[in-house]
Amino acid sequence: MQSNKISLKQFFQYFKIAVTGKEQNFTSGSIRRAVFMLSIPMILEMLMESIFALVDILYVSQVSVNAVATIGLTESVITLIYAVAIGLSMAATAIVARRVGEKDIKGASNAAVQVIFLGVFVAAIISVIGILYPKEILGLMGGEPDLIAEGYGYTQVLLGGNITIMLLFLINAIFRGAGDASVAMWTLILSNGLNIILDPMFIFGFGPIPAYGVEGAAIATTIGRGTAVVFQLAILFFGYSKIKIGVKDIVLRVEVMLNLIKVSLGGIGQFLIGTSSWVFLMRIMSEFGSEVLAGYTIAIRVMMFTLMPAWGMSNAAATLVGQNLGAQEPKRAELSVWKTGKYSAIFMGIVSIIYLVFAPQIIVLFNATPDVVKYGSLCLRVIAAGYIFYGYGMVVINAFNGAGDTKTPTYINFVCFWLLQLPFAYVMAITLDFGPAGVFWAITLAEILIAVVAIVWFKKGHWKTVKV
């Protein structure tokens, strides 16, 4: 009994150290401790993000089924556009982690400035398109006329103010690469805490604030994340992170910029493939009406809640790989991935059992419309069947990215998403008339294949020789 008490006490001690960010060295000592110290704040960061997503859909589902479907269509487009941001963030994490592992903090800071420059440039282009063409974007995604009339304001505000989401994402990637996972976590707590408070005010109205409906969710998001970006920049400039930026550092460094773009191209391609596949799946789902689309959107939001801890662990693996390769410790980098993958798979296995047993009860919490519950539950159960594979696969894929080898996951995604998932989904759902179930099974089979291929390729070890 005494030993259990001591281990529990140690757990809480380690937890406190992890969330306060006092642990700085991840290239020596216990790998299990390093995984824990990085994973805890990253898991909490991702959980905070997914809690907001659930609260957001909970509020919006009280507006209308069209409002929920609007969020689903808009987010699929945003995800496609943000493939660029995700690719940049991968490069940022890989390069910053490698420089930190090499003890080159100045080089890490220079890379951070160039990441922010690129993020602002991309966000400006997206803003113009989002402000001018929100109705056309929803129309292209298969939105019905009444959905477009009700929801285009949401699309316009979210895309128009996307610089807040873009910079929040990229600067947190910088913090994670530096091993400052707790800073990224507290930033997300601020951002999403504000979102949760502001959401009902702008959706339903509060005092002098009118009821904006689904558009209010986008306004709350933009304000909450914009505030967090100001907080991030204050941390970078006033030196509360390992990465510090001064006014003299705000210059264009062509060599650093080109290296960043080179490393990010694989990541951009990787996620353009994955997210364009997601857009096409959403387009297929829109053929079955707003209620089926709403059930699918709710199910995906619920799944994101439990996928986020696995993403947190995979981000920890990416940082550990980058820093340990920089410190000339490739064996430690590899062992970190296998340990993190095991923990992620165990967690996802437990979650899959919950979804398989309680799917209808979970969906009905958000919307009680029979078809929404029916197809949302089916989606949860089918996709949960591959959850253990997702858990391991996410860690291994992100380990490639952490090493700066963003091309390998791109090839894997191309084969599994475009050559398998999309044709299979279309044939099963439309041609063979299996309906939405065909799409759900296509998602599960593709993700299982990604995990298997990634593990086999990771064992070959080519990622250890990548230079960034």
Tab-separated table of C-alpha atoms in Angstrom:
chain	number	residue	atom	x	y	z
A	1	MET	CA	0.000	0.000	0.000
A	2	GLN	CA	2.800	2.385	0.879
A	3	SER	CA	4.470	1.987	-2.519
A	4	ASN	CA	1.161	2.763	-4.281
A	5	LYS	CA	0.811	5.939	-2.247
A	6	ILE	CA	4.337	6.974	-3.143
A	7	SER	CA	3.755	6.317	-6.852
A	8	LEU	CA	0.516	8.310	-6.718
A	9	LYS	CA	2.342	11.138	-4.970
A	10	GLN	CA	5.054	11.021	-7.621
A	11	PHE	CA	2.404	11.133	-10.336
A	12	PHE	CA	0.959	14.364	-8.966
A	13	GLN	CA	4.456	15.802	-8.538
A	14	TYR	CA	5.290	15.008	-12.164
A	15	PHE	CA	1.882	16.351	-13.264
A	16	LYS	CA	2.582	19.665	-11.501
A	17	ILE	CA	6.030	19.910	-13.095
A	18	ALA	CA	4.551	19.123	-16.533
A	19	VAL	CA	1.835	21.807	-16.439
A	20	THR	CA	4.163	24.466	-15.022
A	21	GLY	CA	6.789	23.768	-17.682
A	22	LYS	CA	9.713	23.362	-15.289
A	23	GLU	CA	11.064	20.297	-17.100
A	24	GLN	CA	13.367	21.502	-19.901
A	25	ASN	CA	15.659	18.588	-20.844
A	26	PHE	CA	14.133	15.828	-22.988
A	27	THR	CA	17.330	14.417	-24.530
A	28	SER	CA	18.589	12.513	-21.487
A	29	GLY	CA	17.228	10.622	-18.493
A	30	SER	CA	14.050	8.533	-18.380
A	31	ILE	CA	12.177	8.325	-21.712
A	32	ARG	CA	8.936	7.479	-19.907
A	33	ARG	CA	9.305	10.671	-17.829
A	34	ALA	CA	10.083	12.722	-20.965
A	35	VAL	CA	6.984	11.343	-22.734
A	36	PHE	CA	4.888	12.137	-19.645
A	37	MET	CA	6.264	15.676	-19.218
A	38	LEU	CA	5.558	16.587	-22.851
A	39	SER	CA	2.344	14.600	-23.300
A	40	ILE	CA	0.427	15.927	-20.268
A	41	PRO	CA	0.359	19.618	-21.302
A	42	MET	CA	-0.148	18.662	-24.957
A	43	ILE	CA	-3.066	16.365	-24.058
A	44	LEU	CA	-4.598	19.081	-21.864
A	45	GLU	CA	-4.093	21.579	-24.694
A	46	MET	CA	-5.864	19.332	-27.190
A	47	LEU	CA	-8.597	18.414	-24.705
A	48	MET	CA	-9.302	22.101	-24.163
A	49	GLU	CA	-9.619	22.543	-27.911
A	50	SER	CA	-12.002	19.610	-28.244
A	51	ILE	CA	-14.059	20.653	-25.187
A	52	PHE	CA	-14.677	23.956	-26.935
A	53	ALA	CA	-15.644	22.110	-30.136
A	54	LEU	CA	-18.214	20.070	-28.185
A	55	VAL	CA	-19.587	23.099	-26.309
A	56	ASP	CA	-19.760	25.027	-29.583
A	57	ILE	CA	-21.792	22.299	-31.305
A	58	LEU	CA	-23.968	21.944	-28.189
A	59	TYR	CA	-24.944	25.633	-28.358
A	60	VAL	CA	-25.296	25.735	-32.145
A	61	SER	CA	-27.458	22.582	-32.216
A	62	GLN	CA	-30.059	24.585	-30.258
A	63	VAL	CA	-30.303	27.015	-33.188
A	64	SER	CA	-31.177	24.564	-35.993
A	65	VAL	CA	-30.078	21.464	-37.896
A	66	ASN	CA	-28.965	23.781	-40.721
A	67	ALA	CA	-26.713	25.647	-38.299
A	68	VAL	CA	-24.934	22.404	-37.336
A	69	ALA	CA	-24.620	21.401	-40.990
A	70	THR	CA	-23.194	24.877	-41.795
A	71	ILE	CA	-20.391	24.312	-39.286
A	72	GLY	CA	-19.650	20.917	-40.839
A	73	LEU	CA	-19.428	22.322	-44.373
A	74	THR	CA	-17.411	25.398	-43.351
A	75	GLU	CA	-14.935	23.425	-41.270
A	76	SER	CA	-14.274	21.010	-44.092
A	77	VAL	CA	-13.286	23.985	-46.289
A	78	ILE	CA	-11.244	25.603	-43.496
A	79	THR	CA	-9.398	22.336	-42.924
A	80	LEU	CA	-8.462	22.251	-46.609
A	81	ILE	CA	-7.161	25.820	-46.521
A	82	TYR	CA	-5.305	25.241	-43.262
A	83	ALA	CA	-3.339	22.413	-44.821
A	84	VAL	CA	-0.825	25.179	-45.545
A	85	ALA	CA	-0.772	26.226	-41.879
A	86	ILE	CA	-0.464	22.612	-40.735
A	87	GLY	CA	2.446	22.043	-43.116
A	88	LEU	CA	4.149	25.188	-41.827
A	89	SER	CA	3.545	24.167	-38.223
A	90	MET	CA	5.138	20.766	-38.878
A	91	ALA	CA	8.189	22.493	-40.317
A	92	ALA	CA	8.237	24.908	-37.376
A	93	THR	CA	8.106	22.104	-34.806
A	94	ALA	CA	10.750	20.036	-36.645
A	95	ILE	CA	13.217	22.907	-37.188
A	96	VAL	CA	12.746	24.510	-33.766
A	97	ALA	CA	13.057	21.118	-32.037
A	98	ARG	CA	16.204	20.268	-34.023
A	99	ARG	CA	17.825	23.660	-33.234
A	100	VAL	CA	16.928	23.320	-29.538
A	101	GLY	CA	18.418	19.802	-29.486
A	102	GLU	CA	21.590	21.324	-30.996
A	103	LYS	CA	21.530	24.059	-28.279
A	104	ASP	CA	21.105	26.704	-31.029
A	105	ILE	CA	18.365	28.834	-29.430
A	106	LYS	CA	19.144	31.822	-31.695
A	107	GLY	CA	18.547	29.666	-34.779
A	108	ALA	CA	15.251	28.449	-33.291
A	109	SER	CA	14.152	32.057	-32.705
A	110	ASN	CA	15.035	33.053	-36.277
A	111	ALA	CA	12.925	30.182	-37.610
A	112	ALA	CA	10.011	31.277	-35.386
A	113	VAL	CA	9.982	34.791	-36.900
A	114	GLN	CA	9.866	33.429	-40.454
A	115	VAL	CA	6.975	31.103	-39.519
A	116	ILE	CA	4.954	34.089	-38.281
A	117	PHE	CA	5.714	36.060	-41.484
A	118	LEU	CA	4.458	33.187	-43.660
A	119	GLY	CA	1.359	32.700	-41.493
A	120	VAL	CA	0.337	36.359	-41.821
A	121	PHE	CA	0.804	36.238	-45.611
A	122	VAL	CA	-1.329	33.100	-46.073
A	123	ALA	CA	-4.034	34.352	-43.693
A	124	ALA	CA	-4.394	37.623	-45.623
A	125	ILE	CA	-5.179	35.752	-48.849
A	126	ILE	CA	-7.731	33.498	-47.117
A	127	SER	CA	-9.421	36.507	-45.478
A	128	VAL	CA	-10.103	38.211	-48.821
A	129	ILE	CA	-11.649	35.056	-50.312
A	130	GLY	CA	-13.737	34.361	-47.181
A	131	ILE	CA	-15.123	37.895	-46.915
A	132	LEU	CA	-16.046	38.144	-50.613
A	133	TYR	CA	-17.365	34.640	-51.400
A	134	PRO	CA	-18.958	32.924	-48.333
A	135	LYS	CA	-22.208	31.987	-50.145
A	136	GLU	CA	-20.343	30.558	-53.106
A	137	ILE	CA	-18.121	28.472	-50.797
A	138	LEU	CA	-21.136	26.888	-49.067
A	139	GLY	CA	-22.809	26.362	-52.443
A	140	LEU	CA	-19.776	24.519	-53.810
A	141	MET	CA	-19.909	22.231	-50.780
A	142	GLY	CA	-23.483	21.224	-51.613
A	143	GLY	CA	-25.267	23.441	-49.091
A	144	GLU	CA	-29.002	23.851	-49.746
A	145	PRO	CA	-30.335	27.414	-50.366
A	146	ASP	CA	-31.923	27.752	-46.908
A	147	LEU	CA	-28.690	26.547	-45.260
A	148	ILE	CA	-26.638	29.106	-47.209
A	149	ALA	CA	-29.035	31.932	-46.317
A	150	GLU	CA	-28.886	31.060	-42.619
A	151	GLY	CA	-25.210	30.167	-42.315
A	152	TYR	CA	-23.116	32.255	-44.707
A	153	GLY	CA	-22.353	34.812	-41.974
A	154	TYR	CA	-20.580	32.087	-39.979
A	155	THR	CA	-18.399	31.226	-42.969
A	156	GLN	CA	-17.678	34.908	-43.699
A	157	VAL	CA	-16.604	35.804	-40.137
A	158	LEU	CA	-14.541	32.651	-39.530
A	159	LEU	CA	-12.638	32.867	-42.821
A	160	GLY	CA	-12.366	36.663	-42.692
A	161	GLY	CA	-10.792	36.555	-39.227
A	162	ASN	CA	-8.720	33.449	-39.856
A	163	ILE	CA	-5.422	35.183	-38.957
A	164	THR	CA	-6.294	34.618	-35.278
A	165	ILE	CA	-6.634	30.859	-35.772
A	166	MET	CA	-3.615	30.715	-38.081
A	167	LEU	CA	-1.219	32.485	-35.705
A	168	LEU	CA	-2.562	30.657	-32.642
A	169	PHE	CA	-1.816	27.385	-34.402
A	170	LEU	CA	1.645	28.334	-35.700
A	171	ILE	CA	2.988	29.983	-32.549
A	172	ASN	CA	1.870	27.028	-30.444
A	173	ALA	CA	3.775	24.770	-32.865
A	174	ILE	CA	6.868	26.878	-32.136
A	175	PHE	CA	6.348	26.471	-28.384
A	176	ARG	CA	5.880	22.704	-28.754
A	177	GLY	CA	9.048	22.343	-30.829
A	178	ALA	CA	10.979	24.183	-28.117
A	179	GLY	CA	9.612	21.795	-25.488
A	180	ASP	CA	7.511	24.613	-23.970
A	181	ALA	CA	4.365	22.495	-24.148
A	182	SER	CA	2.914	24.077	-20.997
A	183	VAL	CA	3.003	27.552	-22.623
A	184	ALA	CA	0.998	26.229	-25.594
A	185	MET	CA	-1.427	24.596	-23.146
A	186	TRP	CA	-2.088	27.797	-21.156
A	187	THR	CA	-2.592	29.710	-24.407
A	188	LEU	CA	-5.318	27.279	-25.459
A	189	ILE	CA	-6.921	27.426	-22.017
A	190	LEU	CA	-7.171	31.228	-22.364
A	191	SER	CA	-8.459	31.062	-25.943
A	192	ASN	CA	-11.059	28.354	-25.469
A	193	GLY	CA	-12.091	29.524	-22.003
A	194	LEU	CA	-13.024	32.877	-23.560
A	195	ASN	CA	-14.776	31.093	-26.452
A	196	ILE	CA	-16.931	29.048	-24.084
A	197	ILE	CA	-17.976	32.192	-22.171
A	198	LEU	CA	-18.606	34.310	-25.287
A	199	ASP	CA	-20.338	31.613	-27.384
A	200	PRO	CA	-23.808	31.751	-25.768
A	201	MET	CA	-23.624	35.567	-25.524
A	202	PHE	CA	-23.186	36.030	-29.273
A	203	ILE	CA	-25.323	33.067	-30.394
A	204	PHE	CA	-28.398	33.772	-28.218
A	205	GLY	CA	-27.815	37.438	-27.293
A	206	PHE	CA	-26.823	39.005	-23.970
A	207	GLY	CA	-27.699	42.523	-22.815
A	208	PRO	CA	-26.715	44.940	-25.620
A	209	ILE	CA	-25.288	42.043	-27.727
A	210	PRO	CA	-27.903	40.895	-30.282
A	211	ALA	CA	-28.558	37.204	-31.043
A	212	TYR	CA	-26.392	36.407	-34.077
A	213	GLY	CA	-27.341	32.722	-34.280
A	214	VAL	CA	-24.694	30.478	-35.852
A	215	GLU	CA	-22.697	33.576	-36.923
A	216	GLY	CA	-22.239	34.374	-33.228
A	217	ALA	CA	-20.174	31.198	-32.795
A	218	ALA	CA	-17.677	32.522	-35.364
A	219	ILE	CA	-17.552	35.958	-33.695
A	220	ALA	CA	-16.853	34.380	-30.282
A	221	THR	CA	-14.122	32.189	-31.777
A	222	THR	CA	-12.396	35.127	-33.449
A	223	ILE	CA	-12.432	37.272	-30.288
A	224	GLY	CA	-11.260	34.414	-28.028
A	225	ARG	CA	-8.432	33.316	-30.271
A	226	GLY	CA	-7.401	36.861	-31.110
A	227	THR	CA	-6.922	37.547	-27.404
A	228	ALA	CA	-4.810	34.406	-27.083
A	229	VAL	CA	-2.586	35.471	-30.008
A	230	VAL	CA	-1.819	38.748	-28.200
A	231	PHE	CA	-0.894	36.638	-25.142
A	232	GLN	CA	1.391	34.435	-27.300
A	233	LEU	CA	3.196	37.411	-28.814
A	234	ALA	CA	3.722	38.902	-25.341
A	235	ILE	CA	5.356	35.629	-24.242
A	236	LEU	CA	7.645	35.583	-27.293
A	237	PHE	CA	8.697	39.221	-26.907
A	238	PHE	CA	9.010	39.381	-23.128
A	239	GLY	CA	10.930	36.148	-22.751
A	240	TYR	CA	8.720	33.749	-20.770
A	241	SER	CA	9.505	30.955	-23.233
A	242	LYS	CA	12.752	29.286	-24.291
A	243	ILE	CA	12.216	31.067	-27.632
A	244	LYS	CA	12.712	34.846	-27.360
A	245	ILE	CA	12.148	37.449	-30.089
A	246	GLY	CA	13.383	41.045	-30.065
A	247	VAL	CA	12.520	43.931	-32.402
A	248	LYS	CA	15.912	43.450	-34.129
A	249	ASP	CA	14.885	39.863	-35.011
A	250	ILE	CA	11.880	40.980	-37.084
A	251	VAL	CA	13.626	40.837	-40.432
A	252	LEU	CA	13.194	38.627	-43.471
A	253	ARG	CA	15.891	35.924	-43.498
A	254	VAL	CA	15.770	34.393	-46.966
A	255	GLU	CA	17.885	31.321	-46.196
A	256	VAL	CA	15.871	30.426	-43.087
A	257	MET	CA	12.603	31.141	-44.939
A	258	LEU	CA	13.540	28.891	-47.873
A	259	ASN	CA	14.538	26.053	-45.529
A	260	LEU	CA	11.223	26.443	-43.716
A	261	ILE	CA	9.266	26.358	-46.989
A	262	LYS	CA	11.269	23.327	-48.193
A	263	VAL	CA	10.516	21.321	-45.038
A	264	SER	CA	6.885	22.464	-44.981
A	265	LEU	CA	6.133	21.421	-48.598
A	266	GLY	CA	5.852	17.765	-47.609
A	267	GLY	CA	3.586	18.658	-44.717
A	268	ILE	CA	1.426	20.877	-46.910
A	269	GLY	CA	1.118	18.116	-49.502
A	270	GLN	CA	0.439	15.569	-46.790
A	271	PHE	CA	-2.465	17.496	-45.333
A	272	LEU	CA	-3.789	18.787	-48.655
A	273	ILE	CA	-4.219	15.137	-49.601
A	274	GLY	CA	-5.805	14.230	-46.262
A	275	THR	CA	-8.065	17.254	-45.978
A	276	SER	CA	-9.168	17.325	-49.618
A	277	SER	CA	-10.196	13.730	-49.060
A	278	TRP	CA	-12.193	14.919	-46.038
A	279	VAL	CA	-13.869	17.618	-48.176
A	280	PHE	CA	-14.922	15.040	-50.793
A	281	LEU	CA	-16.296	12.775	-48.053
A	282	MET	CA	-18.331	15.699	-46.704
A	283	ARG	CA	-19.568	16.359	-50.252
A	284	ILE	CA	-20.720	12.723	-50.547
A	285	MET	CA	-22.456	12.984	-47.146
A	286	SER	CA	-24.313	16.134	-48.244
A	287	GLU	CA	-26.138	13.965	-50.835
A	288	PHE	CA	-28.084	12.351	-47.974
A	289	GLY	CA	-29.594	15.587	-46.560
A	290	SER	CA	-29.016	17.985	-43.664
A	291	GLU	CA	-30.063	15.534	-40.909
A	292	VAL	CA	-27.542	12.878	-41.964
A	293	LEU	CA	-24.911	15.611	-42.409
A	294	ALA	CA	-25.692	16.957	-38.931
A	295	GLY	CA	-25.365	13.452	-37.400
A	296	TYR	CA	-22.016	12.991	-39.124
A	297	THR	CA	-20.808	16.450	-37.978
A	298	ILE	CA	-21.787	15.791	-34.340
A	299	ALA	CA	-20.136	12.349	-34.401
A	300	ILE	CA	-16.902	13.816	-35.785
A	301	ARG	CA	-16.915	16.530	-33.074
A	302	VAL	CA	-17.421	13.876	-30.380
A	303	MET	CA	-14.618	11.754	-31.812
A	304	MET	CA	-12.306	14.766	-31.919
A	305	PHE	CA	-12.748	14.996	-28.150
A	306	THR	CA	-11.064	11.611	-27.737
A	307	LEU	CA	-8.709	11.894	-30.703
A	308	MET	CA	-7.142	15.002	-29.178
A	309	PRO	CA	-5.298	13.195	-26.344
A	310	ALA	CA	-3.828	10.872	-28.974
A	311	TRP	CA	-2.846	13.939	-31.018
A	312	GLY	CA	-1.272	15.365	-27.868
A	313	MET	CA	0.831	12.237	-27.456
A	314	SER	CA	1.770	12.268	-31.137
A	315	ASN	CA	2.903	15.906	-30.823
A	316	ALA	CA	5.032	14.868	-27.837
A	317	ALA	CA	6.599	12.137	-29.999
A	318	ALA	CA	7.383	14.697	-32.738
A	319	THR	CA	9.166	16.991	-30.263
A	320	LEU	CA	11.105	14.100	-28.729
A	321	VAL	CA	12.217	12.858	-32.156
A	322	GLY	CA	13.317	16.340	-33.289
A	323	GLN	CA	15.204	17.211	-30.116
A	324	ASN	CA	16.879	13.801	-29.762
A	325	LEU	CA	18.012	13.782	-33.403
A	326	GLY	CA	19.446	17.257	-32.813
A	327	ALA	CA	21.285	15.879	-29.762
A	328	GLN	CA	22.647	12.945	-31.860
A	329	GLU	CA	20.490	10.383	-30.003
A	330	PRO	CA	18.594	8.489	-32.794
A	331	LYS	CA	18.058	5.309	-30.705
A	332	ARG	CA	16.448	7.365	-27.946
A	333	ALA	CA	14.285	9.102	-30.567
A	334	GLU	CA	13.024	5.738	-31.883
A	335	LEU	CA	12.366	4.273	-28.441
A	336	SER	CA	10.372	7.390	-27.539
A	337	VAL	CA	8.048	6.734	-30.493
A	338	TRP	CA	7.376	3.087	-29.610
A	339	LYS	CA	6.631	3.934	-25.982
A	340	THR	CA	4.347	6.851	-26.900
A	341	GLY	CA	2.548	4.748	-29.525
A	342	LYS	CA	1.827	2.027	-26.959
A	343	TYR	CA	0.332	4.513	-24.490
A	344	SER	CA	-1.789	6.088	-27.242
A	345	ALA	CA	-3.106	2.707	-28.472
A	346	ILE	CA	-4.117	1.671	-24.933
A	347	PHE	CA	-6.018	4.916	-24.422
A	348	MET	CA	-7.800	4.676	-27.788
A	349	GLY	CA	-8.753	1.053	-27.146
A	350	ILE	CA	-10.585	2.051	-23.955
A	351	VAL	CA	-12.400	4.864	-25.771
A	352	SER	CA	-13.491	2.560	-28.610
A	353	ILE	CA	-15.325	0.301	-26.130
A	354	ILE	CA	-17.234	3.308	-24.743
A	355	TYR	CA	-18.300	4.407	-28.228
A	356	LEU	CA	-19.351	0.924	-29.308
A	357	VAL	CA	-21.587	0.523	-26.228
A	358	PHE	CA	-22.963	4.053	-25.670
A	359	ALA	CA	-23.054	5.685	-29.145
A	360	PRO	CA	-26.805	6.566	-29.249
A	361	GLN	CA	-26.782	7.952	-25.689
A	362	ILE	CA	-23.807	10.180	-26.608
A	363	ILE	CA	-25.336	11.587	-29.827
A	364	VAL	CA	-28.748	12.277	-28.247
A	365	LEU	CA	-27.043	14.669	-25.807
A	366	PHE	CA	-26.507	16.996	-28.771
A	367	ASN	CA	-29.578	16.431	-30.917
A	368	ALA	CA	-32.577	14.103	-30.462
A	369	THR	CA	-33.765	14.134	-34.104
A	370	PRO	CA	-34.153	10.402	-34.991
A	371	ASP	CA	-32.078	10.434	-38.196
A	372	VAL	CA	-29.372	12.578	-36.590
A	373	VAL	CA	-29.089	10.058	-33.724
A	374	LYS	CA	-29.255	7.053	-36.070
A	375	TYR	CA	-26.474	8.111	-38.422
A	376	GLY	CA	-24.376	9.846	-35.773
A	377	SER	CA	-24.385	6.617	-33.714
A	378	LEU	CA	-23.530	4.488	-36.744
A	379	CYS	CA	-20.627	6.824	-37.558
A	380	LEU	CA	-19.251	6.612	-33.995
A	381	ARG	CA	-19.429	2.816	-33.884
A	382	VAL	CA	-17.924	2.115	-37.298
A	383	ILE	CA	-15.020	4.547	-36.949
A	384	ALA	CA	-14.337	3.462	-33.334
A	385	ALA	CA	-13.662	-0.041	-34.679
A	386	GLY	CA	-10.269	1.198	-35.873
A	387	TYR	CA	-9.394	3.397	-32.920
A	388	ILE	CA	-6.433	1.329	-31.653
A	389	PHE	CA	-4.825	1.615	-35.089
A	390	TYR	CA	-5.489	5.383	-35.163
A	391	GLY	CA	-3.764	5.796	-31.815
A	392	TYR	CA	-0.564	4.065	-32.912
A	393	GLY	CA	-0.670	5.431	-36.456
A	394	MET	CA	-0.952	9.087	-35.409
A	395	VAL	CA	2.134	8.809	-33.217
A	396	VAL	CA	4.262	7.157	-35.910
A	397	ILE	CA	3.143	9.567	-38.670
A	398	ASN	CA	3.918	12.570	-36.464
A	399	ALA	CA	7.303	11.058	-35.590
A	400	PHE	CA	8.234	11.277	-39.299
A	401	ASN	CA	7.158	14.923	-39.245
A	402	GLY	CA	9.155	15.627	-36.097
A	403	ALA	CA	12.241	14.295	-37.864
A	404	GLY	CA	11.595	16.680	-40.767
A	405	ASP	CA	10.667	13.738	-43.040
A	406	THR	CA	7.322	15.158	-44.155
A	407	LYS	CA	7.462	13.436	-47.561
A	408	THR	CA	6.966	9.858	-46.329
A	409	PRO	CA	3.564	10.569	-44.691
A	410	THR	CA	2.592	12.436	-47.886
A	411	TYR	CA	3.108	9.303	-49.978
A	412	ILE	CA	1.275	7.177	-47.400
A	413	ASN	CA	-1.664	9.618	-47.333
A	414	PHE	CA	-1.844	9.722	-51.139
A	415	VAL	CA	-2.176	5.962	-51.454
A	416	CYS	CA	-4.516	5.434	-48.499
A	417	PHE	CA	-6.794	8.468	-48.943
A	418	TRP	CA	-6.956	9.147	-52.676
A	419	LEU	CA	-6.361	5.688	-54.133
A	420	LEU	CA	-8.335	3.744	-51.497
A	421	GLN	CA	-10.622	5.828	-49.288
A	422	LEU	CA	-12.325	8.113	-51.836
A	423	PRO	CA	-13.091	5.491	-54.541
A	424	PHE	CA	-14.225	3.018	-51.863
A	425	ALA	CA	-16.484	5.611	-50.195
A	426	TYR	CA	-18.104	6.650	-53.472
A	427	VAL	CA	-18.653	3.113	-54.744
A	428	MET	CA	-20.031	1.854	-51.423
A	429	ALA	CA	-22.198	4.886	-50.597
A	430	ILE	CA	-23.502	5.897	-54.041
A	431	THR	CA	-22.916	3.116	-56.606
A	432	LEU	CA	-23.747	0.138	-54.386
A	433	ASP	CA	-26.293	2.168	-52.397
A	434	PHE	CA	-24.925	1.429	-48.907
A	435	GLY	CA	-25.529	5.090	-48.042
A	436	PRO	CA	-23.617	6.862	-45.245
A	437	ALA	CA	-22.311	3.532	-43.864
A	438	GLY	CA	-20.150	3.209	-46.988
A	439	VAL	CA	-18.403	6.486	-46.126
A	440	PHE	CA	-17.892	5.470	-42.483
A	441	TRP	CA	-16.278	2.147	-43.419
A	442	ALA	CA	-14.044	3.870	-45.973
A	443	ILE	CA	-12.697	6.145	-43.202
A	444	THR	CA	-11.987	3.204	-40.889
A	445	LEU	CA	-10.253	1.020	-43.482
A	446	ALA	CA	-8.063	3.881	-44.734
A	447	GLU	CA	-6.908	4.820	-41.223
A	448	ILE	CA	-6.053	1.188	-40.384
A	449	LEU	CA	-3.992	0.902	-43.576
A	450	ILE	CA	-2.177	4.181	-42.810
A	451	ALA	CA	-1.143	2.867	-39.381
A	452	VAL	CA	0.144	-0.458	-40.742
A	453	VAL	CA	2.126	1.103	-43.612
A	454	ALA	CA	3.563	3.849	-41.361
A	455	ILE	CA	4.812	1.331	-38.765
A	456	VAL	CA	6.465	-0.867	-41.423
A	457	TRP	CA	8.184	2.136	-43.044
A	458	PHE	CA	9.247	3.672	-39.718
A	459	LYS	CA	11.102	0.471	-38.819
A	460	LYS	CA	13.307	0.928	-41.916
A	461	GLY	CA	14.885	3.951	-40.183
A	462	HIS	CA	15.402	6.297	-43.158
A	463	TRP	CA	13.918	9.169	-41.104
A	464	LYS	CA	17.028	9.170	-38.875
A	465	THR	CA	19.185	10.569	-41.694
A	466	VAL	CA	16.970	13.562	-42.665
A	467	LYS	CA	18.661	16.989	-42.354
A	468	VAL	CA	16.696	20.139	-41.514
